[in-house]
Structures are given as structure tokens and as C-alpha cells.
Coordinates of C-alpha atoms and ligand atoms in Angstrom, one line a residue:
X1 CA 139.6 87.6 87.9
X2 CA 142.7 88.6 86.7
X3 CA 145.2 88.7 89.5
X4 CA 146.6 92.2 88.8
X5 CA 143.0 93.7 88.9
X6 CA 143.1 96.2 92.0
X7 CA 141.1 95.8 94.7
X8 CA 137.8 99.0 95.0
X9 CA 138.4 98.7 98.8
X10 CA 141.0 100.8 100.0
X11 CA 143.0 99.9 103.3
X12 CA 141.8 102.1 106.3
X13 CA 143.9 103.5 109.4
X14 CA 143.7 101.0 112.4
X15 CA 144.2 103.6 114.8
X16 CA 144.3 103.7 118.9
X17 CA 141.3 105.2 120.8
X18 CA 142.8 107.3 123.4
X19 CA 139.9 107.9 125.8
X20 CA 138.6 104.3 126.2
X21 CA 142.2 102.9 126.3
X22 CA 142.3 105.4 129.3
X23 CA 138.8 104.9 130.4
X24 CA 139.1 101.0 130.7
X25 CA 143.2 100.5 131.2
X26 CA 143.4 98.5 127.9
X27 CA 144.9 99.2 124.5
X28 CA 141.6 99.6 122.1
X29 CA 142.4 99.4 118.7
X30 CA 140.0 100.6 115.7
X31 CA 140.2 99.2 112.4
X32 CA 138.6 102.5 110.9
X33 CA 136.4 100.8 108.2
X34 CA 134.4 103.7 107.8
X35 CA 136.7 105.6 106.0
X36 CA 135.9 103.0 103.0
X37 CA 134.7 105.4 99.9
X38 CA 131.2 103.2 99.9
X39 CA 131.1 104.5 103.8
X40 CA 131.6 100.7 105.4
X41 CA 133.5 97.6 105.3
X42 CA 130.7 96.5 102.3
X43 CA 132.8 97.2 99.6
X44 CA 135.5 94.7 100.8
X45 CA 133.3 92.1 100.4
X46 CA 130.3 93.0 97.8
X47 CA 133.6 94.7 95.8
X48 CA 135.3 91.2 95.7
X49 CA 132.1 90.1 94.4
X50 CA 131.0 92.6 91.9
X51 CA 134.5 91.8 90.4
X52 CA 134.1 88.8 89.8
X53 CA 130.9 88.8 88.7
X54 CA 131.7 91.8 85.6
X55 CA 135.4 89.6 84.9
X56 CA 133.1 86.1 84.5
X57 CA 130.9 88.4 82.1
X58 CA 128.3 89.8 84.0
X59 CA 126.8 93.2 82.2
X60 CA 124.5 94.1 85.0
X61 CA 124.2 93.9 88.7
X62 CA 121.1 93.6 90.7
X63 CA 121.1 93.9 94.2
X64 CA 118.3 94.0 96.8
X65 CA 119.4 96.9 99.6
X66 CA 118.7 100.5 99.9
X67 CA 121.4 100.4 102.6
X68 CA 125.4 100.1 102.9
X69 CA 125.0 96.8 100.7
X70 CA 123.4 98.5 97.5
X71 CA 125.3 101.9 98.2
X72 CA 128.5 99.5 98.0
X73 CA 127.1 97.6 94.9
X74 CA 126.1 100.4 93.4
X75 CA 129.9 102.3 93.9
X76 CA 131.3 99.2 92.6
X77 CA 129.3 99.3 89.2
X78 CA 129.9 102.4 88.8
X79 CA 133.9 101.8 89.4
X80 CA 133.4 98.4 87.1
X81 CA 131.6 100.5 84.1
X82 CA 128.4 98.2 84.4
X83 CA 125.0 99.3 85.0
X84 CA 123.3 98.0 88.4
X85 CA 119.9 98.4 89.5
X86 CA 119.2 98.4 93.2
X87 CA 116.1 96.9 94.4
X88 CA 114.0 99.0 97.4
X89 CA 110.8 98.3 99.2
X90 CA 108.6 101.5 99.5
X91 CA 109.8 102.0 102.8
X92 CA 113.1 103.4 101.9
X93 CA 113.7 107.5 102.1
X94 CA 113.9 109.2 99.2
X95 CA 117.0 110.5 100.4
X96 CA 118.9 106.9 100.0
X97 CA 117.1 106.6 96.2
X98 CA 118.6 110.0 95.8
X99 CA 121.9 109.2 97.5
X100 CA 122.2 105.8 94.9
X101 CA 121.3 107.7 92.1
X102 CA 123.7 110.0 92.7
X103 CA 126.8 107.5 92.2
X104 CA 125.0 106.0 89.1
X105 CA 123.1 103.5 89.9
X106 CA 119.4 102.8 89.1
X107 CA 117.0 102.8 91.6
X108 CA 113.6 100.4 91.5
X109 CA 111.6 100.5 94.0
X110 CA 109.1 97.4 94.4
X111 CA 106.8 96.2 96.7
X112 CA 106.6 96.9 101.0
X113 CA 109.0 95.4 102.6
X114 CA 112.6 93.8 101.7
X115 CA 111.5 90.0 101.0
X116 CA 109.1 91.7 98.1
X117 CA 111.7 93.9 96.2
X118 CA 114.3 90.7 96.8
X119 CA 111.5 88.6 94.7
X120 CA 112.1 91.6 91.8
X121 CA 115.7 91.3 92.0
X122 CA 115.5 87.4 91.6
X123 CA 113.2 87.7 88.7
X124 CA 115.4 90.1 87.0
X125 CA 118.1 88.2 87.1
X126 CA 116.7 85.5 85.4
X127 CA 118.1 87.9 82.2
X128 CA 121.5 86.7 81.0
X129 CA 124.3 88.5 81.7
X130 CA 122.8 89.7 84.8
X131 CA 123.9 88.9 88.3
X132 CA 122.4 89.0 91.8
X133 CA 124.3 90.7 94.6
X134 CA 123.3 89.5 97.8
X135 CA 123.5 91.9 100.7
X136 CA 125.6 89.1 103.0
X137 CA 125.4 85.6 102.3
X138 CA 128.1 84.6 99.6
X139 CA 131.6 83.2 99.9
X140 CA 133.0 86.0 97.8
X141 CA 131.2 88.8 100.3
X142 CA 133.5 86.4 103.1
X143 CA 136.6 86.0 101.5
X144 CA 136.6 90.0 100.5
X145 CA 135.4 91.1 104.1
X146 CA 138.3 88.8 105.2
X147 CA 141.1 91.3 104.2
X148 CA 140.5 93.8 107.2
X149 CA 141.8 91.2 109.4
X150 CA 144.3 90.7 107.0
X151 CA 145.3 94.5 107.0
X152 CA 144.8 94.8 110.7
X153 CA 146.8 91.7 111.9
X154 CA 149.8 93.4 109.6
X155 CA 149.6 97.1 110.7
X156 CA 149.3 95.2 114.4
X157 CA 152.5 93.5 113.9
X158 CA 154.4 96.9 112.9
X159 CA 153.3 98.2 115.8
X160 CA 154.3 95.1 118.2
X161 CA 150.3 94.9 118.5
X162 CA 148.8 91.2 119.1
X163 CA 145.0 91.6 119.6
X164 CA 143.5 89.2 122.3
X165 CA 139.7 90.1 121.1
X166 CA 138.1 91.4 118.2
X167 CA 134.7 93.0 118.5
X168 CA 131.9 93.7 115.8
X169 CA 128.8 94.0 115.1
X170 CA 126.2 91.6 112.9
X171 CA 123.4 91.8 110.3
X172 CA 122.8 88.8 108.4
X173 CA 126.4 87.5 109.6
X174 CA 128.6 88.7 106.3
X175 CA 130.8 90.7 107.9
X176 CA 131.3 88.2 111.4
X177 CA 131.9 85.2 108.5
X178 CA 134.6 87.4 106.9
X179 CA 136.2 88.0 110.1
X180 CA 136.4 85.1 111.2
X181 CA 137.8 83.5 107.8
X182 CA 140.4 86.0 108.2
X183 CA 141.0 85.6 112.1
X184 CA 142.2 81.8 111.1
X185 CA 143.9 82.3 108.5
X186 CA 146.0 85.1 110.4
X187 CA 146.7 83.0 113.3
X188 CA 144.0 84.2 115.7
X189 CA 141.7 81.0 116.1
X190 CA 142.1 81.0 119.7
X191 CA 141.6 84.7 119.7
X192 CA 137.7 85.1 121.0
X193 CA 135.1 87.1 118.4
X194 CA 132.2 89.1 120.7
X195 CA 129.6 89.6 118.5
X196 CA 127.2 92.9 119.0
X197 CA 123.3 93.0 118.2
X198 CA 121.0 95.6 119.0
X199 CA 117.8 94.2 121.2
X200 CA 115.4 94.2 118.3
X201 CA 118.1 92.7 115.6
X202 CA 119.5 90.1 117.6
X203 CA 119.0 87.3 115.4
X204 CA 122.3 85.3 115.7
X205 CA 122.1 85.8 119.8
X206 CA 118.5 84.0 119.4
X207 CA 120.4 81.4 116.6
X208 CA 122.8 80.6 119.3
X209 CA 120.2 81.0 121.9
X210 CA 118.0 78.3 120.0
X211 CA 120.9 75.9 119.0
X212 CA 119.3 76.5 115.2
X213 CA 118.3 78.8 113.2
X214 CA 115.9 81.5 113.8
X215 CA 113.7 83.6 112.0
X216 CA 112.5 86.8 114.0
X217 CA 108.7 88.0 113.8
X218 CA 110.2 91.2 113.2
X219 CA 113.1 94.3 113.9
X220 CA 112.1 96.4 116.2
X221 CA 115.6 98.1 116.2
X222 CA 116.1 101.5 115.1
X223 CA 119.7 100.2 113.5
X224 CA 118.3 99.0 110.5
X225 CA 121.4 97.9 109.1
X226 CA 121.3 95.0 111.4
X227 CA 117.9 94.2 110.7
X228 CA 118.3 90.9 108.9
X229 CA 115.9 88.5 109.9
X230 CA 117.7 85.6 109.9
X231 CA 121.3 85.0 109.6
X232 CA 123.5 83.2 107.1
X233 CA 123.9 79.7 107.8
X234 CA 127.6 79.8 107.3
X235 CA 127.6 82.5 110.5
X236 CA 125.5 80.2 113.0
X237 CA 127.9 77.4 111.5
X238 CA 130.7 79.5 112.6
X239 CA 128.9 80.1 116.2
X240 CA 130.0 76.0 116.8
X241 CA 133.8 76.6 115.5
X242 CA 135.1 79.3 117.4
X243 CA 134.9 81.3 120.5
X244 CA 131.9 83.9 119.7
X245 CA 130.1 85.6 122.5
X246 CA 127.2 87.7 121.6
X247 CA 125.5 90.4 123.0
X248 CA 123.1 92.9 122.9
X249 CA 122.9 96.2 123.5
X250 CA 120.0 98.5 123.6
X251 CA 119.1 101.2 120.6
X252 CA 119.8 104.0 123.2
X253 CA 123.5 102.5 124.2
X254 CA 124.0 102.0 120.4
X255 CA 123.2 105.8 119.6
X256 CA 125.7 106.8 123.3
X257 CA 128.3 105.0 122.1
X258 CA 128.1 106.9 118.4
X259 CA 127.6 110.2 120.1
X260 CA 130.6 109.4 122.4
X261 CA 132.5 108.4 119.5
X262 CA 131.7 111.7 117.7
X263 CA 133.1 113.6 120.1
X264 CA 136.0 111.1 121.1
X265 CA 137.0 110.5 117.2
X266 CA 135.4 113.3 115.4
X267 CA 133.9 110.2 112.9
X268 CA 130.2 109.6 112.6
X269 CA 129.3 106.2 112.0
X270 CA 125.5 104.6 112.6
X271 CA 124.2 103.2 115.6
X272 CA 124.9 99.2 113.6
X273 CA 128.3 100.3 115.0
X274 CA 127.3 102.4 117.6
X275 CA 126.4 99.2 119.0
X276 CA 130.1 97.5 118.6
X277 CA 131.1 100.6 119.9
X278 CA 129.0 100.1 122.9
X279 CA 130.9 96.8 123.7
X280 CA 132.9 98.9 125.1
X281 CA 131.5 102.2 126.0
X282 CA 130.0 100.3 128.4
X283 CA 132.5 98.3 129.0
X284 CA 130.6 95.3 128.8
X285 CA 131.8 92.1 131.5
X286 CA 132.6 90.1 127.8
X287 CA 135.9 92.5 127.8
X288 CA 137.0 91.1 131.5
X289 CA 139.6 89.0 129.9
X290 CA 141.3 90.9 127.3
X291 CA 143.8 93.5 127.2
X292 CA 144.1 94.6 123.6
X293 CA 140.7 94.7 121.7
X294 CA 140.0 95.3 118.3
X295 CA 137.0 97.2 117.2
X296 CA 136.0 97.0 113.8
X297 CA 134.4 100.4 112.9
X298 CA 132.4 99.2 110.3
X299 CA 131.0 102.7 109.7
X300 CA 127.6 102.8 107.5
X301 CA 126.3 106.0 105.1
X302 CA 122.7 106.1 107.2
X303 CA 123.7 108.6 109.7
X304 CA 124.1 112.4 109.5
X305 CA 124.1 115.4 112.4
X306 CA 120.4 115.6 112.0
X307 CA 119.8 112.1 112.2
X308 CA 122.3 111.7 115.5
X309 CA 120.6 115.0 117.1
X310 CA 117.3 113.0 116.9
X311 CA 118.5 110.2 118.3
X312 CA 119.9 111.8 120.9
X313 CA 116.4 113.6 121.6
X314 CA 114.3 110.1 120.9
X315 CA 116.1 108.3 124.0
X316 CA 116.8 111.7 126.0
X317 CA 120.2 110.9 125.7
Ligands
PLP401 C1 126.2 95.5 106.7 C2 126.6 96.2 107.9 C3 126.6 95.5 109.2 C4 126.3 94.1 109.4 O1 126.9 93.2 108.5 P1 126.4 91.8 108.2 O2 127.3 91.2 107.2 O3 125.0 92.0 107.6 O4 126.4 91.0 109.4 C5 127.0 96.2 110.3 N1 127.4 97.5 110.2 C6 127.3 98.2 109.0 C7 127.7 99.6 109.0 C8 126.9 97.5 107.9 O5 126.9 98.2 106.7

């Protein structure tokens, strides 16, 4: 890749929360990756990737998520001027094919669940000049997801900020891999990383738990976006390098904490970041020790008023 080529992420606001600063008697800080034009912190890192892919003479990208992953791969194709084709179990709304479509991508949908429509996207790749996009588990997904602590640490600095914790939440472990890549190279190994999992999704909190890796039965989560089964290896390696402490948090604190932050922040974001959110919404005893938390806001396009209001009704919140 050509150094001058821009990046397709833009840098987002890293903003104070008034309320839970006041709440908890701590500076919070936001890094307000939501306001991404893919909807989350994806196109950092899946960007990066789709770059490089299309400058090494890819034609076509194929990637297996009807979530914030394909939404981001499919904005970056459309931004590179290559086709892409997202892969979709059955299972996915016709609202998300719709929403895909929309920005130019084509939708396929194949087989029942994720591992089946993963399979398609493997075979078609076996075409040359096309590429596979993996949703997390790439070093180019890292090293792009890295610049938000990049971007954060600077607009800290201007501001005499030094965080002493940085909160998020974790799928398949991309975005907690990018973090942390960027957290060392920004000076903040010492700096603790609290890692947020809805109960249902919690698959690096069993890793850890296990001392390996661990596949789950199942999610049983209503935040989907979290819903990998198993995370990347490079994230459970990163479990044994630095100080991560994972939790969990219910699907009903997930959705309070989005709800809150609605009103608090006038932002919707979905309950994968609800549940970072929650961290300290509840203010969880993991924020004992620190006085100037980051919160990544890592956003997500699966949420809407409707889909909030019936969350809200589903756990009587
Ligand atoms: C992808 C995503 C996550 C989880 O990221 P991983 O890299 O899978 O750990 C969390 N929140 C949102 C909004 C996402 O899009």
C-alpha cells in the first residue's frame, strides 16, 4: 500500500461523559467510535485490510458477516471501487441484506448458521483475484483497530489526559487485539484492559477461565455482535501478556446501559457496547482502582428506536 493512500476510517471525538464522571467521581472518557461512517470501529481494522488486499491486486472481496464486519467490508469496497460479496446464513433479517445492498455490496445468502455461509465464502475465494475478509482474526484487522488508541492517547495528551484503564467490549477478540497492540506501542503496557462479555457470549472470560481455548455450545446472548464462538488465538495469547480482567454482564444491563447512554449522550449504539458501557453504568468493582477510564464506544449499525423500545419491554427495563 502506497503510503499516501488515505485511510477510509475517519478519526472520532474522544469526548468526556458528564453524568458518569459525576455519577462515579472519575473522569470517563469516550473514544466515540461510533461515529465511524461504517457505524463502528470495523472499518479501522477491516478498512486497513480491504486496502491492502485491492493495492496487492485483489478484484473482489468476500466476507462472511451480515453484521458490523460485512457492513464495514462492504463500505470499504464500495469506497475501493471493487465488488464484494457478503456471505449470510438464513438467519439474517432481510433488513441487514437490504441495508448491504444498499451501500453496494452483493448479498449471498447460504446455508443456517454462520460456520455454513463461512464454508461459501472459503470456496469462493478459491477464484483468483479474490480475497477473504475475516470478521476478526487478522493482523491487518489489529494493526488498523490499533489507531483508536493511537488517536485517543494524542487527543488525551492535548488535553493533559493520561488514562489509567481502558474498557471494551469483545467478539472474536479483533478489536481487544488492536487495542492492546496500540496500548504498547503508546506507552500504556502497565495500563490495565477490562474486557466486557455479555453472559451468553463470554467466550474469552471461559478462555481465561479454562487456561485454553474454548469453544461454546452456543450464544445465548441477545448481542449478537459478540457472538463469536471462540476467540482469536492471538487475543487469549494476549490474556497471558497484559493486565486484562474480564467480565460479564447480563443482556438486560447491556441494553440499561444503551438506554442510559441514549438519554446521557443522545448516541444509540447496540447492546455489544451497551455492555462496555455497563462497566461502568454499574460501576462495576474492576473500576475500584482507576481514576480516568477510557471507554471505547465501539458503536454497531444493529440497533434502532424500535429495536431499543423492545429491549427495554423484553427485560422490563
Ligand atoms: C465487532 C464488534 C465488537 C467485537 O469486536 P471483536 O473484534 O469481534 O472482538 C464489539 N462491538 C461492536 C459494535 C462490533 O462491531
Amino acid at each position: 500500500m502506497s503510503a499516501s493512500m488515505p485511510a477510509l476510517h475517519i478519526q472520532t471525538a474522544l469526548l468526556a461523559h458528564p453524568q458518569l464522571s459525576a455519577a462515579l467521581a472519575r473522569q470517563v472518557w469516550l473514544k466515540m467510535e461510533n461515529m465511524q461512517p461504517a457505524g463502528s470501529f470495523k472499518l479501522r481494522g477491516i478498512g486497513l485490510l480491504c486496502q491492502r488486499a485491492v493495492a496487492d491486486g485483489a478484484r473482489h472481496l468476500v466476507c462472511p458477516s451480515g453484521g458490523n464486519a460485512g457492513f464495514a467490508a462492504a463500505f470499504a469496497g464500495a469506497a475501493l471501487g471493487v465488488k464484494t460479496t457478503i456471505l449470510v446464513p438464513s438467519t439474517t433479517s432481510a433488513a441487514v441484506c437490504r441495508r448491504i445492498r444498499e451501500i453496494g455490496a452483493e448479498v449471498i445468502v447460504h446455508g443456517s448458521v454462520w460456520d455454513e455461509a463461512n464454508q461459501e465464502a472459503l470456496r469462493l475465494c478459491a477464484q483468483p483475484g479474490t480475497v477473504y475478509i475475516p470478521p476478526f482474526d487478522h493482523p491487518d484487522i489489529w494493526e488498523g483497530n490499533a489507531t483508536l488508541i493511537d488517536e485517543a492517547v494524542a487527543q488525551g495528551r492535548e488535553l493533559g489526559v493520561e488514562f489509567d484503564a481502558v474498557i471494551c467490549s469483545a467478539g472474536g477478540g479483533g478489536l481487544l487485539s488492536g487495542i492492546l497492540t496500540g496500548m504498547h506501542r503508546n506507552g500504556l503496557a502497565q495500563v490495565p484492559l477490562i474486557v466486557a462479555e455479555t453472559e451468553g457470549a463470554a467466550s474469552l472470560h471461559a478462555a481465561v477461565q479454562a487456561g485454553e481455548l474454548v469453544t461454546l455450545p452456543a450464544i445465548t446472548s441477545i448481542a449478537s455482535t459478540l457472538g463469536a464462538r471462540r476467540v482469536a488465538q492471538q487475543a487469549f495469547d494476549w490474556t497471558r501478556r497484559h493486565p486484562v480482567q474480564c467480565v460479564t454482564v447480563s443482556d438486560a444491563q447491556a441494553v440499561a446501559a444503551c438506554l442510559a447512554f441514549a438519554d446521557d449522550m443522545r448516541t444509540l449504539v447496540e447492546p455489544a457496547c451497551g455492555a462496555a458501557l455497563a462497566v461502568a453504568y454499574q460501576n462495576l468493582p474492576v473500576l475500584a482502582a482507576c481514576k480516568r477510564p477510557l471507554i471505547v464506544v465501539c458503536g454497531g449499525i444493529g440497533v434502532s428506536l424500535a429495536a431499543l423500545a423492545a429491549w427495554k419491554e423484553q427485560f422490563s427495563l
